[in-house]
Coordinates of C-alpha atoms and ligand atoms in Angstrom, one line a residue:
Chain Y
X1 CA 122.3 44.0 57.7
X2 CA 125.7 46.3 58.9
X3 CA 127.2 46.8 62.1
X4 CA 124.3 47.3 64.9
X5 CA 124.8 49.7 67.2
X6 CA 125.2 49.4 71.1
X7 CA 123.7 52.6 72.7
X8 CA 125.7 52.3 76.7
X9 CA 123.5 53.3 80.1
X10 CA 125.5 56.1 79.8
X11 CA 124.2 57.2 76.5
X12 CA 120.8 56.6 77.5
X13 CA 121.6 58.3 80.7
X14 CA 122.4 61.4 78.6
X15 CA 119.1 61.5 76.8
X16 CA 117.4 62.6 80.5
X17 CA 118.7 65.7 79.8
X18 CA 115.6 66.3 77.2
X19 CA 113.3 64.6 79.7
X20 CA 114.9 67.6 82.1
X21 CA 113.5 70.2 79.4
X22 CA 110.4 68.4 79.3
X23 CA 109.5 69.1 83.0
X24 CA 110.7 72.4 83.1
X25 CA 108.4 73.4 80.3
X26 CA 105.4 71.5 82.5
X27 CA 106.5 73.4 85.7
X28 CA 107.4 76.8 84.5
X29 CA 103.9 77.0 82.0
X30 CA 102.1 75.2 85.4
X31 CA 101.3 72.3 83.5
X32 CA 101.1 69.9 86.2
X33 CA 102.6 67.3 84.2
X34 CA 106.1 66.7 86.1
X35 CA 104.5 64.0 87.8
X36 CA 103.6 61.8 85.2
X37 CA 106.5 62.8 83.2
X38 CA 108.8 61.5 85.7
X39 CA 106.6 58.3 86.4
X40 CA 106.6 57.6 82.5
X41 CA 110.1 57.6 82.4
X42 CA 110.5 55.7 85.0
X43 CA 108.3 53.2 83.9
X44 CA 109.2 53.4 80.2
X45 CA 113.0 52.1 82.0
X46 CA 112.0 49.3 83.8
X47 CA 109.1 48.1 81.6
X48 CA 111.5 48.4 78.0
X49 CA 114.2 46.8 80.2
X50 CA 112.1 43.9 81.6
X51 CA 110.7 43.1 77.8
X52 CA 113.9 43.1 76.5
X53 CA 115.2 40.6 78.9
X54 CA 111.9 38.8 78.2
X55 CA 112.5 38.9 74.5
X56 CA 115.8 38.3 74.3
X57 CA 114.9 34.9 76.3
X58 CA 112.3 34.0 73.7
X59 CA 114.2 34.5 71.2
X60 CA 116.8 32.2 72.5
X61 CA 114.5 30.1 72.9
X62 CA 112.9 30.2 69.5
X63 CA 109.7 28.3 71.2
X64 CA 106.1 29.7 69.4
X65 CA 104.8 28.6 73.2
X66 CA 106.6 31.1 74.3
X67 CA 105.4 34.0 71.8
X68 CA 101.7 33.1 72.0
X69 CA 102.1 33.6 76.2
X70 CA 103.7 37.1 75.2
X71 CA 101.2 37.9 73.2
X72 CA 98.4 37.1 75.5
X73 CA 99.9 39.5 78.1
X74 CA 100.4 42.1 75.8
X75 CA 96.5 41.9 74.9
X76 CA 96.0 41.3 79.0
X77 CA 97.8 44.6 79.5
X78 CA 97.0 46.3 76.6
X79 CA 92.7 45.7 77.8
X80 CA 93.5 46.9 81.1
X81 CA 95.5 50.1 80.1
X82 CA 93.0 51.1 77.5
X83 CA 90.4 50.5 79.9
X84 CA 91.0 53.5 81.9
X85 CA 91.0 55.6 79.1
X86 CA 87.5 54.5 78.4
X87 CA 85.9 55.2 81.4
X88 CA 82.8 56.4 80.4
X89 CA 82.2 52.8 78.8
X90 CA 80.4 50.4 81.2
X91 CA 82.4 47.1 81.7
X92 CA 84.6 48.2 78.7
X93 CA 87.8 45.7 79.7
X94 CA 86.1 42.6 77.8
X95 CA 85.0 44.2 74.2
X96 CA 89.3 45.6 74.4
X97 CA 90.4 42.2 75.5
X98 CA 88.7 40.8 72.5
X99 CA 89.4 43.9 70.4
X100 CA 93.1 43.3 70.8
X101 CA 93.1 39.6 70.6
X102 CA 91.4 39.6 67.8
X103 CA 93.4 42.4 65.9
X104 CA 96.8 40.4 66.9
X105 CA 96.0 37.2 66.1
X106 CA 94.6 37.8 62.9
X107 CA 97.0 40.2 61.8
X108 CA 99.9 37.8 62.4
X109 CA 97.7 35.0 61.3
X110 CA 97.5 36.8 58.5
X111 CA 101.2 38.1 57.3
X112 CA 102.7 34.8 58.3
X113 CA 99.9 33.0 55.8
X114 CA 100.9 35.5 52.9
X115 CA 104.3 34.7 53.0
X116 CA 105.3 38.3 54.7
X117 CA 106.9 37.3 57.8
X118 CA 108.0 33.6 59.1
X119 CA 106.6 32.2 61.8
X120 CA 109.5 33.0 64.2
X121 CA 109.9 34.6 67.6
X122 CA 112.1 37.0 65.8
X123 CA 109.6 38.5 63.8
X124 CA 106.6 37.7 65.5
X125 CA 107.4 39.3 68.9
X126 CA 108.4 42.6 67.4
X127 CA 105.5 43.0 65.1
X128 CA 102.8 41.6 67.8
X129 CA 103.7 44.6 70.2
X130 CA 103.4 46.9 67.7
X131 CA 100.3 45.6 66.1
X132 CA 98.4 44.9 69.6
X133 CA 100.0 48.8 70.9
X134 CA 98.6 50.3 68.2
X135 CA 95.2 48.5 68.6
X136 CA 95.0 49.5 72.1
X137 CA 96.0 53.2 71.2
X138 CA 92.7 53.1 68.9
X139 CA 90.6 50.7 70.4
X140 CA 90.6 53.3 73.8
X141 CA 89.7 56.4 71.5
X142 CA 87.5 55.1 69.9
X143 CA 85.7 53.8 72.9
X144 CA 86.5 57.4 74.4
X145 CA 85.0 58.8 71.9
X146 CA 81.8 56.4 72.3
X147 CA 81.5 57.1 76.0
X148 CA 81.5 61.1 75.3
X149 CA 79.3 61.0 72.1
X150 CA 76.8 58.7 74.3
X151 CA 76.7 61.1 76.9
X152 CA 76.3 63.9 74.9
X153 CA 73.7 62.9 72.4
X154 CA 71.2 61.0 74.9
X155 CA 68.4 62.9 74.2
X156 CA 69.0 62.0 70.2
X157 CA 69.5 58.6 71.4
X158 CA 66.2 58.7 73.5
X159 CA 64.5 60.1 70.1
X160 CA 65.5 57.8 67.8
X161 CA 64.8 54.9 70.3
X162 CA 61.3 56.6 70.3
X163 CA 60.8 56.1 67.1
X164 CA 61.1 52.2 67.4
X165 CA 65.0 52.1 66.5
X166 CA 66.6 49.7 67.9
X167 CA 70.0 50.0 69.5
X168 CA 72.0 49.0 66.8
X169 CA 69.9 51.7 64.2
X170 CA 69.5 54.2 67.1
X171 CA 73.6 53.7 67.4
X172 CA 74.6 53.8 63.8
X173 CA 75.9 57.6 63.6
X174 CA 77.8 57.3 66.9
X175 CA 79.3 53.8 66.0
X176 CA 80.3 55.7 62.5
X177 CA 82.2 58.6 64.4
X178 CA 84.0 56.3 67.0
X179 CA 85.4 54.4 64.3
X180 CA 86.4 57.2 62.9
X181 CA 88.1 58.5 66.0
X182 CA 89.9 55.4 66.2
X183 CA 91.0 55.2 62.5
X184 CA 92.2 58.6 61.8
X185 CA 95.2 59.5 63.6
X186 CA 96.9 56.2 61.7
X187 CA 95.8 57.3 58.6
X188 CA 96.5 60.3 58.8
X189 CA 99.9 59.7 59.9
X190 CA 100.4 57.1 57.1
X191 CA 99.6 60.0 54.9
X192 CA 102.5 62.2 56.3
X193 CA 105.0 59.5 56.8
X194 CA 108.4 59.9 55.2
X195 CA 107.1 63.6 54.7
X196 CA 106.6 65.1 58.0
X197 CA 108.0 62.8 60.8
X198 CA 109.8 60.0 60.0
X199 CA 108.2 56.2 61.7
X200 CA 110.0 54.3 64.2
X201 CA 110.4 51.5 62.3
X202 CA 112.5 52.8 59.6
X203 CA 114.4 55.3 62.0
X204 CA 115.6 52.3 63.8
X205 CA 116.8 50.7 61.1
X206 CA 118.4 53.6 59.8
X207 CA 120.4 53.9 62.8
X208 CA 121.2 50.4 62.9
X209 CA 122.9 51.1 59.9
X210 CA 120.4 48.9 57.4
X211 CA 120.4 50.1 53.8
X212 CA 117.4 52.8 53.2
X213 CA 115.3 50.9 50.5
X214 CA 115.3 48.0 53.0
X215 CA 114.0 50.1 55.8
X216 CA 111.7 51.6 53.7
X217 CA 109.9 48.5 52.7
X218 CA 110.3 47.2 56.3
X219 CA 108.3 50.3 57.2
X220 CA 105.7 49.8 54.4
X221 CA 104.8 46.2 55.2
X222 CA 104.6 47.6 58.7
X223 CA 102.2 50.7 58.2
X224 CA 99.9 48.5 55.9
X225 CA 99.6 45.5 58.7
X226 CA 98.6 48.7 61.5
X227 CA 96.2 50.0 59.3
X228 CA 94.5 46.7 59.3
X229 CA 94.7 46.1 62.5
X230 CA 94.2 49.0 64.0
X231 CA 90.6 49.1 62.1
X232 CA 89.6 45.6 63.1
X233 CA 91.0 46.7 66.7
X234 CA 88.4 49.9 66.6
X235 CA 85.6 48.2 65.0
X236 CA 85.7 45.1 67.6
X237 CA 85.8 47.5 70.2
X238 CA 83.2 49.5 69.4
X239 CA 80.7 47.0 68.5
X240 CA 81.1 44.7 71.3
X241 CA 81.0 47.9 73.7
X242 CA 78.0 49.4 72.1
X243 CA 75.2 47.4 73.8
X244 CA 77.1 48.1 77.4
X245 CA 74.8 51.5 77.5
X246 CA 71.4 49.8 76.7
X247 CA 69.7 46.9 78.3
X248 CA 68.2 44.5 75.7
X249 CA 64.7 46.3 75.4
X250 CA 66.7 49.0 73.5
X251 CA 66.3 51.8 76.4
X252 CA 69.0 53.7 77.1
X253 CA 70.6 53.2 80.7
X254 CA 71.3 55.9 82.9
X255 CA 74.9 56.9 82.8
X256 CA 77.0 55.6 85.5
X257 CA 79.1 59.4 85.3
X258 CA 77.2 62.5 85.2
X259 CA 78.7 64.6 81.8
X260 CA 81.1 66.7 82.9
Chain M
X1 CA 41.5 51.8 80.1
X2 CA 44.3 52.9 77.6
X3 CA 47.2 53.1 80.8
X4 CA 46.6 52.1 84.3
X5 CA 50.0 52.8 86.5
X6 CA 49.6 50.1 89.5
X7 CA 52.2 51.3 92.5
X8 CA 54.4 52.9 90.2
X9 CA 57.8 53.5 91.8
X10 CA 60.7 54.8 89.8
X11 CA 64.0 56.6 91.0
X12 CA 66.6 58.6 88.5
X13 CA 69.8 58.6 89.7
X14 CA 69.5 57.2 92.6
X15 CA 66.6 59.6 93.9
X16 CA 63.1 58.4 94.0
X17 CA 61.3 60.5 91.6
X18 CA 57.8 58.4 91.4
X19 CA 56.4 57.0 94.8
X20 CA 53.6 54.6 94.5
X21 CA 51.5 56.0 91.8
X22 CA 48.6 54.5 90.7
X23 CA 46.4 56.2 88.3
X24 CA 44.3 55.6 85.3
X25 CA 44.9 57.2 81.9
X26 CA 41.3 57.3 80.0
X27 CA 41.3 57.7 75.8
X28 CA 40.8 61.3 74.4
X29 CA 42.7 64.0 75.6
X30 CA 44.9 64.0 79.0
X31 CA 47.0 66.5 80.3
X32 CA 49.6 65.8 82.9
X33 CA 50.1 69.0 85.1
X34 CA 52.4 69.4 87.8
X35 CA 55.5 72.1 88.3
X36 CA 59.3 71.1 87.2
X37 CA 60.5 68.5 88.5
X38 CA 57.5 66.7 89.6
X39 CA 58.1 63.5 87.4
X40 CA 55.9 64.0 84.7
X41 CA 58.6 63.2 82.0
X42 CA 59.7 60.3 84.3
X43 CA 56.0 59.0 84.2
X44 CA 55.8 59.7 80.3
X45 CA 58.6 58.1 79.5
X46 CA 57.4 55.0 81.0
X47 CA 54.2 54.5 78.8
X48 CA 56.3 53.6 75.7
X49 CA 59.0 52.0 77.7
X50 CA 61.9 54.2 77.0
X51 CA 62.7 53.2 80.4
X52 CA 60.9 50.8 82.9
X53 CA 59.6 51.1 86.5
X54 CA 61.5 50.1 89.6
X55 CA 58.6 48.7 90.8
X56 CA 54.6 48.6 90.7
X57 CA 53.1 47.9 86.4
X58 CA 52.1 49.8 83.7
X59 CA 49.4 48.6 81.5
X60 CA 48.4 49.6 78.3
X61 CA 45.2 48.6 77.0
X62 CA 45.5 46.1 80.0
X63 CA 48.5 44.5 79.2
X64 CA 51.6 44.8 81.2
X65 CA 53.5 47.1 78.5
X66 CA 56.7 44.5 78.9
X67 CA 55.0 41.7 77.4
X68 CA 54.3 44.0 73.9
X69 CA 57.4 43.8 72.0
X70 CA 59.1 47.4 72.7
X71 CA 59.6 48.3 68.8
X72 CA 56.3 48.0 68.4
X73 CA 55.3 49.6 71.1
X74 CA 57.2 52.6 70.3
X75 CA 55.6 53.1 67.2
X76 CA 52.2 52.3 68.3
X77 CA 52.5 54.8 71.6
X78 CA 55.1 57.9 70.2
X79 CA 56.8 60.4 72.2
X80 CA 57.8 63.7 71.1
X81 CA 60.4 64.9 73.5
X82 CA 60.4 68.2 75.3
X83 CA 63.6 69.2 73.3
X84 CA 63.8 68.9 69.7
X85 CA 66.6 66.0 68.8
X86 CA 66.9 65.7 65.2
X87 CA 68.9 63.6 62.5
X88 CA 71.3 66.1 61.0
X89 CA 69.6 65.6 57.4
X90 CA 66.4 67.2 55.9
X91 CA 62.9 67.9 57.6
X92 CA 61.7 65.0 54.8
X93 CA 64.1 62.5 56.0
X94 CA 63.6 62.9 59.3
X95 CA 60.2 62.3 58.8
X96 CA 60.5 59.2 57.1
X97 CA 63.0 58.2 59.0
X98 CA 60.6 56.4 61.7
X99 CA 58.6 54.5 58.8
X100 CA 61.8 53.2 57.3
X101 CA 63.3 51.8 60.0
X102 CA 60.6 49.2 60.0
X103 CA 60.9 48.9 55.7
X104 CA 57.6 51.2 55.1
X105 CA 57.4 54.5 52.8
X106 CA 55.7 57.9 54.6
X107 CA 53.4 60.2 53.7
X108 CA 55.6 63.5 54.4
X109 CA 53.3 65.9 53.1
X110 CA 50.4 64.7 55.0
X111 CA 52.5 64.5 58.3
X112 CA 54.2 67.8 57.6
X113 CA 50.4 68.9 57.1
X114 CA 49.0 67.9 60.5
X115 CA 51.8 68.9 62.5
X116 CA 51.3 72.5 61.1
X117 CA 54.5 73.1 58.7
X118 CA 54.2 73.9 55.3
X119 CA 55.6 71.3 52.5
X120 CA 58.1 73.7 51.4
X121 CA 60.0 72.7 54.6
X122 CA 60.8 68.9 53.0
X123 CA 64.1 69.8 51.3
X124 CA 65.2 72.2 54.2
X125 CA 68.5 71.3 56.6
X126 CA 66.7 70.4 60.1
X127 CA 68.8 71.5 62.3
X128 CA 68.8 74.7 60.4
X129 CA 65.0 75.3 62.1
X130 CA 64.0 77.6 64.5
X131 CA 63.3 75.7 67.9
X132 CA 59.7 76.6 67.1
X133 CA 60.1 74.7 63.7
X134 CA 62.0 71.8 64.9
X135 CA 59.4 71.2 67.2
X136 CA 56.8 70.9 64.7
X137 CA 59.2 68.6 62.9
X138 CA 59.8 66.3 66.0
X139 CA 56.0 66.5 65.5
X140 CA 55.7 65.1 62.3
X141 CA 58.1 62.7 62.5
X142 CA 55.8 61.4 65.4
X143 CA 52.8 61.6 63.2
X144 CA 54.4 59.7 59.9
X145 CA 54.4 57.2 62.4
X146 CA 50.5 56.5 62.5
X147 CA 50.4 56.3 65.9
X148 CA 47.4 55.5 68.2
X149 CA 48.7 57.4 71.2
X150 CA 50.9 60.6 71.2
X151 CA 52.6 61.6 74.1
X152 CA 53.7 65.0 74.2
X153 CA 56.1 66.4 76.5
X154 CA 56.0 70.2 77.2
X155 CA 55.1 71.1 73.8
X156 CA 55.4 74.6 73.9
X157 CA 57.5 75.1 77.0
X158 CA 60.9 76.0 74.3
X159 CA 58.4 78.7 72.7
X160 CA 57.1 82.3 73.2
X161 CA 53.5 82.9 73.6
X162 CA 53.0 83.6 70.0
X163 CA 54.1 80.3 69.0
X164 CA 52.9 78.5 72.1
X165 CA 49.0 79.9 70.7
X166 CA 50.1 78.4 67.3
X167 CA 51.2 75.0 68.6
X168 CA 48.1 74.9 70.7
X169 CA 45.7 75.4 67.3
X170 CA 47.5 72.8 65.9
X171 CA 47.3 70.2 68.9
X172 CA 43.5 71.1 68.9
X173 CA 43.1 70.5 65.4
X174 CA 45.1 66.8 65.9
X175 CA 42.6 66.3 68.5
X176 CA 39.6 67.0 66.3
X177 CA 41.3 65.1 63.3
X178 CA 43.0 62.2 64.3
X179 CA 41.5 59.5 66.4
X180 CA 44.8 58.8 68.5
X181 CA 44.7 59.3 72.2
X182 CA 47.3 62.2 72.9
X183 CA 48.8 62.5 76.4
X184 CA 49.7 66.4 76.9
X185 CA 52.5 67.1 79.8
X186 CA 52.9 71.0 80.7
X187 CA 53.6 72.5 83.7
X188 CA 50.7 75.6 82.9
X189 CA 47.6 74.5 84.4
X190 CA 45.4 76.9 81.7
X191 CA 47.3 75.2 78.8
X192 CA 46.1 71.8 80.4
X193 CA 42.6 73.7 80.6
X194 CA 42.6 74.7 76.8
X195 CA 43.8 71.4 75.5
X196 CA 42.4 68.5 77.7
X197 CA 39.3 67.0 78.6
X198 CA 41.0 65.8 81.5
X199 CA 43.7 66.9 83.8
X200 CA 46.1 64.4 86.2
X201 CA 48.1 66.1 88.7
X202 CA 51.3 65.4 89.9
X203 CA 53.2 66.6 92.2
X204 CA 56.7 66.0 94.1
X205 CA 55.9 62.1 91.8
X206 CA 52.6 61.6 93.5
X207 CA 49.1 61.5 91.7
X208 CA 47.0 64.2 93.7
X209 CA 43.9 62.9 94.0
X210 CA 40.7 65.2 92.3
X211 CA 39.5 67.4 94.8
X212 CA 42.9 67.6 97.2
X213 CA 43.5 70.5 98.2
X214 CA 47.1 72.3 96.4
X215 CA 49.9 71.6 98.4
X216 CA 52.6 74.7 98.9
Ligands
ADP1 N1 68.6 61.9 83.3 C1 68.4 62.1 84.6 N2 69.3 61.8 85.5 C2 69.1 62.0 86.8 N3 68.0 62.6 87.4 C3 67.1 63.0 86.5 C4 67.2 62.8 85.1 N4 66.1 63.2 84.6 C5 65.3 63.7 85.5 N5 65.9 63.6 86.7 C6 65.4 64.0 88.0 O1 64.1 63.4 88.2 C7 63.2 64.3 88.8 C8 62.0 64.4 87.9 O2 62.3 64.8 86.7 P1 61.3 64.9 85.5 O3 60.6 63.6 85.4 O4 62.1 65.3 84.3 O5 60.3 66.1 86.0 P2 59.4 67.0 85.2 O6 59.3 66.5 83.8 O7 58.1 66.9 85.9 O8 59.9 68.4 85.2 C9 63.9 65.6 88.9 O9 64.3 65.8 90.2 C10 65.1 65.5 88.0 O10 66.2 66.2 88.5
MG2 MG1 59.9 67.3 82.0

């Protein structure tokens, strides 16, 4: 690999200018976003400057201890964030904790047994927060999706049950589209990539000067490990969180929010 | 006694909509009268166990309906909702679809038959129906089931008259063909005349008892 770069405070500083252009749009079009545009870049500072103090200790350190307790608060987080994006889903945080523990540690389970990556903090911490952010980016819409499509197809639900479905057959067509929901936007966007926007993972390497066939494979290995994970991230989800809406003789609960 | 309701409470979203009920459901033909809102789907919906009671028992045939398993149940005791809610696939598919789940073929024609719809309907899209249609479908799909009770809820209340007459020949005829009890809910007290040997009246989710006089 050539030269890195080192991007100064000031550079970075420079950038807020398009953050700037970002809440003018929201307050001239009365978007009521500047808000949460200025709290997420806030937070984007201090939390991408925290990790990278925490990474760059770990990968001093070199210690797999020291990965696996990164990991497991990137999956804590990860539950917790996506949880609130899944509101409609009764007791949702457990199915995403094991959604995303279960899609990071068998994907890096996984590449490090093929031979893809070595077992090193170097490679391990990078693609474990991408893998488990990507889960938890599919894992919560597909369990928004679940929540809506409950809601808005009881009295199918209700039908089906009546016909001595149970909850997993009465289910099946919402399960299918939640999935789905989940799924999608990665695949789609693997079918787009290099065409229409170019992924992170390769524009980073680009700019760190790294020859283009490298970051193209980079990117390759990278894109097929998400689209493995991300699936076994949606599927967990939404199997596990399924059930939360019936009690166990198959009737549907009531719905803790009305439908809006 | 096919039900017996013993203190019957239930509430829906946090509102008590069945106080206390007790009342006996007899084989042959019931109708369950009593304006919107009164609790009669609340109460139907408790015979096959789409949902249970807060408090009190329901029995059917004498035993408390928990201790039947629920699957069973369903198919034994069907419901045909108030609105149609069907699979987006054909009329035939639909109608088999109860039989299936449980690994047995249906007679589609037959059930299609009964339920008043012509067998041309099989191959047709559904959801494609009128309301009027769909309803019939919901019907059949109830039917394919074999079931020894029918509960219908508001049968005709989606329909104008002309199709509310039609769906009334057709429960009639059910009633002469089919030995299943059938449990009519419908808010029109000369419906519940036409169709039922007997009527059960409820009203703001309390049983009135025969001979009480109408309360405003
Ligand atoms: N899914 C529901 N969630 C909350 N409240 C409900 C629901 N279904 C019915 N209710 C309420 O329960 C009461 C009785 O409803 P219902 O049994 O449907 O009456 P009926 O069938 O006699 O018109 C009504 O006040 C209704 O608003
Ligand atoms: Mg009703």
């Amino acid at each position: 690999m050539s030269a890195a770069i080192h991007p100064s405070l000031g550079q970075v500083a420079a950038t807020l200018a398009l953050v700037v252009i970002a809440a003018l749009i929201s307050a001239w079009q009365r978007a009521d976003l500047e808000r949460d545009i200025g709290i997420a870049t806030i937070r984007s500072f201090i939390q991408l400057t925290a990790i990278g103090f925490v990474i760059k200790l770990i990968l001093d350190e070199n210690r797999l201890v020291f990965v696996v307790a990164l990991i497991a608060a990137m999956v804590l987080f990860g539950a917790f964030t996506a949880r609130r994006r899944a509101r409609r889903v009764p007791n949702a945080f457990w199915p995403l904790l094991v959604a995303l523990a279960v899609a990071g540690i068998s994907t890096l389970a996984l590449v490090v047994a093929l031979g893809v990556f070595k077992a090193q903090a170097r490679y391990l911490v990078p693609v474990g927060g991408m893998v488990i952010g990507n889960a938890m980016t599919a894992a919560a819409v597909a369990l928004n999706r679940l929540g809506d499509d409950v809601a808005g197809a009881a009295p199918e639900i209700e039908a089906t049950l009546a016909l001595g479905a149970t909850t997993g057959q009465a289910m099946r067509p919402i399960i299918r589209r939640s999935l789905r929901s989940g799924m999608i936007p990665l695949i789609d966007s693997t079918k787009t990539t290099g065409l229409i926007f170019f992924p992170g993972t390769m524009v980073g390497m680009l700019l760190a000067g790294a020859a283009p066939i490298d970051a193209v494979r980079l990117q390759l290995i990278l894109l097929y490990v998400l689209l493995g994970s991300v699936s076994l991230a949606a599927l967990t989800a939404v199997l596990l969180a399924h059930r939360s809406f019936f009690t166990p003789a198959h009737q549907l609960r009531e719905l803790p929010h009305p439908a809006v | 006694m096919l039900f017996a309701l013993e203190h019957v409470s239930c509430a829906r979203a946090g509102r008590s909509v069945l106080a206390d009920v007790s009342v006996d459901l007899a084989d042959g033909t019931t109708a369950l009268v009593g304006p919107s809102g009164a609790g009669k789907s609340t109460l139907l919906r408790l015979l096959n166990r789409l949902a249970d009671a807060d408090a009190g028992v329901v029995r059917y045939r004498g035993r408390d309906v928990r201790d039947y398993d629920v699957l069973a149940l369903r198919r034994e005791v069907a419901l045909v909702p108030q609105l149609p809610a069907l699979l987006p696939t054909t009329v035939e598919e639909n109608v088999g679809y109860g039989p299936a789940l449980c690994g047995h073929g249906a007679d589609v024609a037959a059930a299609l038959e009964l339920a008043g719809l012509d067998r041309a309907f099989a191959p047709r899209r559904a959801q494609q129906l009128s309301v009027g249609e769909q309803q019939r479908v919901m019907l059949a799909r109830a039917l394919a089931l074999g079931p020894r009770v029918l509960l219908l809820d508001e049968p005709t209340a989606a329909l104008d008259a002309q199709a509310r007459d039609a769906v009334e020949r057709t429960l009639l005829s059910l009633r002469a063909r089919l030995s299943a009890a059938l449990i009519i809910v419908t808010h029109d007290m000369a419906q519940a005349g036409r169709l039922a040997d007997r009527l059960v009246i409820l009203e703001h989710g309390r049983v009135r008892e025969p001979g009480e006089a109408l309360t405003a």
